[in-house]
GROMACS .gro file of C-alpha atoms in nm:
model
  191
    1MET     CA    1   3.088   3.751   2.148
    2THR     CA    2   3.378   3.956   2.285
    3GLN     CA    3   3.474   4.281   2.113
    4PRO     CA    4   3.830   4.318   1.985
    5ALA     CA    5   4.070   4.529   2.194
    6THR     CA    6   4.170   4.733   1.889
    7PRO     CA    7   3.962   4.897   1.617
    8PRO     CA    8   3.927   4.719   1.283
    9PRO     CA    9   4.245   4.787   1.077
   10ALA     CA   10   4.062   4.988   0.808
   11LEU     CA   11   3.900   5.207   1.072
   12LEU     CA   12   4.230   5.266   1.250
   13ALA     CA   13   4.387   5.357   0.914
   14TRP     CA   14   4.103   5.607   0.855
   15ALA     CA   15   4.152   5.762   1.200
   16SER     CA   16   4.528   5.781   1.143
   17ARG     CA   17   4.473   5.966   0.814
   18GLU     CA   18   4.234   6.207   0.983
   19LEU     CA   19   4.482   6.271   1.265
   20GLY     CA   20   4.787   6.288   1.041
   21ALA     CA   21   4.973   6.022   1.243
   22ARG     CA   22   4.927   5.670   1.372
   23PRO     CA   23   4.818   5.690   1.736
   24ALA     CA   24   4.877   5.459   2.027
   25VAL     CA   25   4.548   5.280   2.096
   26LYS     CA   26   4.384   5.179   2.425
   27ASP     CA   27   4.042   5.014   2.457
   28VAL     CA   28   3.829   5.224   2.696
   29SER     CA   29   3.492   5.066   2.620
   30HIS     CA   30   3.232   5.038   2.893
   31PRO     CA   31   3.184   4.682   3.024
   32ARG     CA   32   2.886   4.610   2.798
   33GLU     CA   33   2.869   4.433   2.466
   34SER     CA   34   2.759   4.734   2.261
   35SER     CA   35   3.036   4.970   2.380
   36ARG     CA   36   3.325   5.010   2.136
   37VAL     CA   37   3.546   5.307   2.227
   38TRP     CA   38   3.922   5.354   2.197
   39ARG     CA   39   4.150   5.626   2.327
   40LEU     CA   40   4.393   5.744   2.062
   41ASP     CA   41   4.710   5.906   2.193
   42LEU     CA   42   4.941   6.113   1.976
   43PRO     CA   43   5.282   6.252   2.073
   44GLY     CA   44   5.272   6.558   2.296
   45ALA     CA   45   4.982   6.429   2.510
   46VAL     CA   46   4.730   6.496   2.234
   47ARG     CA   47   4.430   6.268   2.284
   48PHE     CA   48   4.126   6.171   2.079
   49TYR     CA   49   3.857   5.906   2.104
   50LEU     CA   50   3.731   5.673   1.833
   51LYS     CA   51   3.382   5.544   1.891
   52ILE     CA   52   3.169   5.300   1.692
   53SER     CA   53   2.798   5.348   1.751
   54PRO     CA   54   2.605   5.025   1.805
   55LYS     CA   55   2.314   5.134   1.581
   56ALA     CA   56   2.268   5.371   1.289
   57VAL     CA   57   2.005   5.574   1.475
   58MET     CA   58   2.245   5.630   1.765
   59TYR     CA   59   2.519   5.736   1.523
   60GLU     CA   60   2.279   5.982   1.357
   61ARG     CA   61   2.169   6.130   1.691
   62GLU     CA   62   2.520   6.170   1.823
   63THR     CA   63   2.653   6.312   1.498
   64LEU     CA   64   2.369   6.567   1.490
   65ALA     CA   65   2.436   6.672   1.849
   66LEU     CA   66   2.811   6.694   1.796
   67ARG     CA   67   2.770   6.904   1.482
   68SER     CA   68   2.497   7.137   1.600
   69ALA     CA   69   2.485   7.156   1.980
   70ALA     CA   70   2.823   7.058   2.126
   71PRO     CA   71   3.001   7.358   1.968
   72ALA     CA   72   2.759   7.585   2.159
   73LEU     CA   73   2.895   7.445   2.485
   74GLY     CA   74   3.241   7.574   2.400
   75ALA     CA   75   3.586   7.418   2.374
   76GLY     CA   76   3.665   7.194   2.667
   77ALA     CA   77   3.301   7.157   2.777
   78ALA     CA   78   3.205   6.884   2.530
   79PRO     CA   79   3.384   6.662   2.281
   80GLN     CA   80   3.418   6.816   1.938
   81LEU     CA   81   3.364   6.607   1.626
   82ARG     CA   82   3.689   6.579   1.434
   83ALA     CA   83   3.556   6.338   1.168
   84SER     CA   84   3.284   6.081   1.114
   85SER     CA   85   3.228   5.777   0.895
   86ALA     CA   86   2.863   5.690   0.832
   87GLU     CA   87   2.970   5.367   0.663
   88ASP     CA   88   3.142   5.247   0.982
   89LEU     CA   89   2.910   5.432   1.227
   90ALA     CA   90   3.236   5.579   1.359
   91LEU     CA   91   3.303   5.909   1.533
   92LEU     CA   92   3.646   6.062   1.589
   93LEU     CA   93   3.621   6.299   1.886
   94THR     CA   94   3.844   6.538   2.072
   95ALA     CA   95   3.909   6.461   2.435
   96VAL     CA   96   3.786   6.693   2.708
   97PRO     CA   97   3.986   6.765   3.022
   98GLY     CA   98   3.907   6.596   3.348
   99ARG     CA   99   3.810   6.251   3.466
  100PRO     CA  100   3.472   6.073   3.470
  101LEU     CA  101   3.275   6.146   3.785
  102LYS     CA  102   3.249   5.776   3.867
  103HIS     CA  103   3.631   5.760   3.895
  104LEU     CA  104   3.650   6.039   4.155
  105LYS     CA  105   3.618   6.017   4.531
  106LEU     CA  106   3.394   6.313   4.615
  107SER     CA  107   3.217   6.429   4.926
  108PRO     CA  108   2.837   6.452   4.899
  109VAL     CA  109   2.865   6.831   4.861
  110GLU     CA  110   3.125   6.799   4.583
  111GLU     CA  111   2.918   6.532   4.407
  112ALA     CA  112   2.606   6.750   4.421
  113ARG     CA  113   2.807   7.042   4.278
  114ALA     CA  114   2.935   6.821   3.994
  115HIS     CA  115   2.582   6.705   3.912
  116ARG     CA  116   2.456   7.065   3.912
  117HIS     CA  117   2.739   7.159   3.674
  118GLY     CA  118   2.653   6.862   3.451
  119GLY     CA  119   2.288   6.964   3.456
  120ALA     CA  120   2.383   7.318   3.354
  121LEU     CA  121   2.582   7.181   3.059
  122LEU     CA  122   2.289   6.961   2.957
  123ALA     CA  123   2.056   7.262   2.980
  124ARG     CA  124   2.289   7.452   2.743
  125LEU     CA  125   2.293   7.151   2.510
  126HIS     CA  126   1.914   7.140   2.503
  127ALA     CA  127   1.886   7.516   2.455
  128ALA     CA  128   2.104   7.486   2.143
  129SER     CA  129   1.883   7.217   1.990
  130ASP     CA  130   1.669   7.247   1.682
  131LEU     CA  131   1.485   6.921   1.627
  132SER     CA  132   1.170   6.842   1.439
  133GLY     CA  133   0.982   6.551   1.286
  134THR     CA  134   1.104   6.204   1.379
  135ARG     CA  135   1.376   6.333   1.610
  136ARG     CA  136   1.124   6.530   1.812
  137ALA     CA  137   0.895   6.227   1.838
  138ASP     CA  138   1.195   6.016   1.946
  139ALA     CA  139   1.280   6.268   2.219
  140GLU     CA  140   0.922   6.271   2.347
  141GLN     CA  141   0.915   5.890   2.349
  142ALA     CA  142   1.247   5.884   2.537
  143LEU     CA  143   1.085   6.079   2.823
  144GLN     CA  144   0.795   5.835   2.839
  145THR     CA  145   1.038   5.541   2.835
  146ALA     CA  146   1.239   5.698   3.119
  147ALA     CA  147   0.921   5.735   3.323
  148ASP     CA  148   0.813   5.379   3.242
  149ASN     CA  149   1.154   5.242   3.350
  150ALA     CA  150   1.150   5.411   3.692
  151GLU     CA  151   1.000   5.111   3.872
  152GLY     CA  152   1.264   4.879   3.726
  153HIS     CA  153   1.541   5.111   3.844
  154LEU     CA  154   1.384   5.129   4.189
  155ALA     CA  155   1.372   4.749   4.204
  156ALA     CA  156   1.738   4.732   4.100
  157ALA     CA  157   1.832   4.985   4.370
  158GLY     CA  158   1.661   4.772   4.632
  159ASP     CA  159   1.708   4.893   4.986
  160ARG     CA  160   1.978   5.145   4.890
  161LEU     CA  161   1.703   5.409   4.863
  162THR     CA  162   1.490   5.520   5.155
  163ALA     CA  163   1.111   5.528   5.130
  164PRO     CA  164   1.112   5.909   5.082
  165GLU     CA  165   1.373   5.873   4.804
  166GLN     CA  166   1.163   5.608   4.632
  167LYS     CA  167   0.859   5.835   4.661
  168LEU     CA  168   1.056   6.119   4.501
  169VAL     CA  169   1.159   5.897   4.207
  170ARG     CA  170   0.798   5.793   4.151
  171GLN     CA  171   0.681   6.154   4.174
  172LEU     CA  172   0.940   6.267   3.918
  173ALA     CA  173   0.845   5.981   3.685
  174GLU     CA  174   0.483   6.099   3.699
  175GLU     CA  175   0.598   6.455   3.625
  176LEU     CA  176   0.778   6.326   3.315
  177ARG     CA  177   0.454   6.166   3.195
  178ALA     CA  178   0.262   6.491   3.253
  179LEU     CA  179   0.502   6.723   3.068
  180PRO     CA  180   0.356   6.926   2.782
  181PRO     CA  181   0.489   6.856   2.430
  182LEU     CA  182   0.862   6.908   2.420
  183ALA     CA  183   1.043   7.206   2.295
  184PRO     CA  184   1.306   7.070   2.059
  185ALA     CA  185   1.553   6.859   2.254
  186TYR     CA  186   1.830   6.606   2.212
  187ILE     CA  187   1.823   6.250   2.336
  188HIS     CA  188   2.147   6.163   2.511
  189GLY     CA  189   2.291   5.860   2.680
  190ASP     CA  190   2.578   5.852   2.928
  191ALA     CA  191   2.513   6.198   3.072
   0.00000   0.00000   0.00000
């Protein structure tokens, strides 16, 4: 099944009401079946994103993070939640400046600097968290899953990683398994 290039009409009408104008729409979904994201452009180079979460649990996690942690990162450092629709699993987000790292041509030093900056932002996100109960258990399970998936990622990387790099990945996966119980933390995807 192929996803439509535009949001469902009722959802676009909702976003238009929230924004106070009907935006120009461009599909910017990732090339995977579950990705449904549109860029919404308003006059004056004002940009938002409309995203439909593939599952209710993902919508709940992202909404929680956008409401409670993303504001702690500050304007321009993370998308801000403009509006949400639980019925549609939809999020209306502000755009942040810049371009995705994968679209840039960077030297190894510049790429390492960008990853360090991203890690610092993620550390701030985690420091702002306050999770308990099921969400905490989900976060702890996510670490175990990441560790369990390391071998599959190594197999997919094939010979693109040296033996020392493969050893490092395995070592880090074991460290994930050995971590003490988590301090409250968020689960995140496309970091």
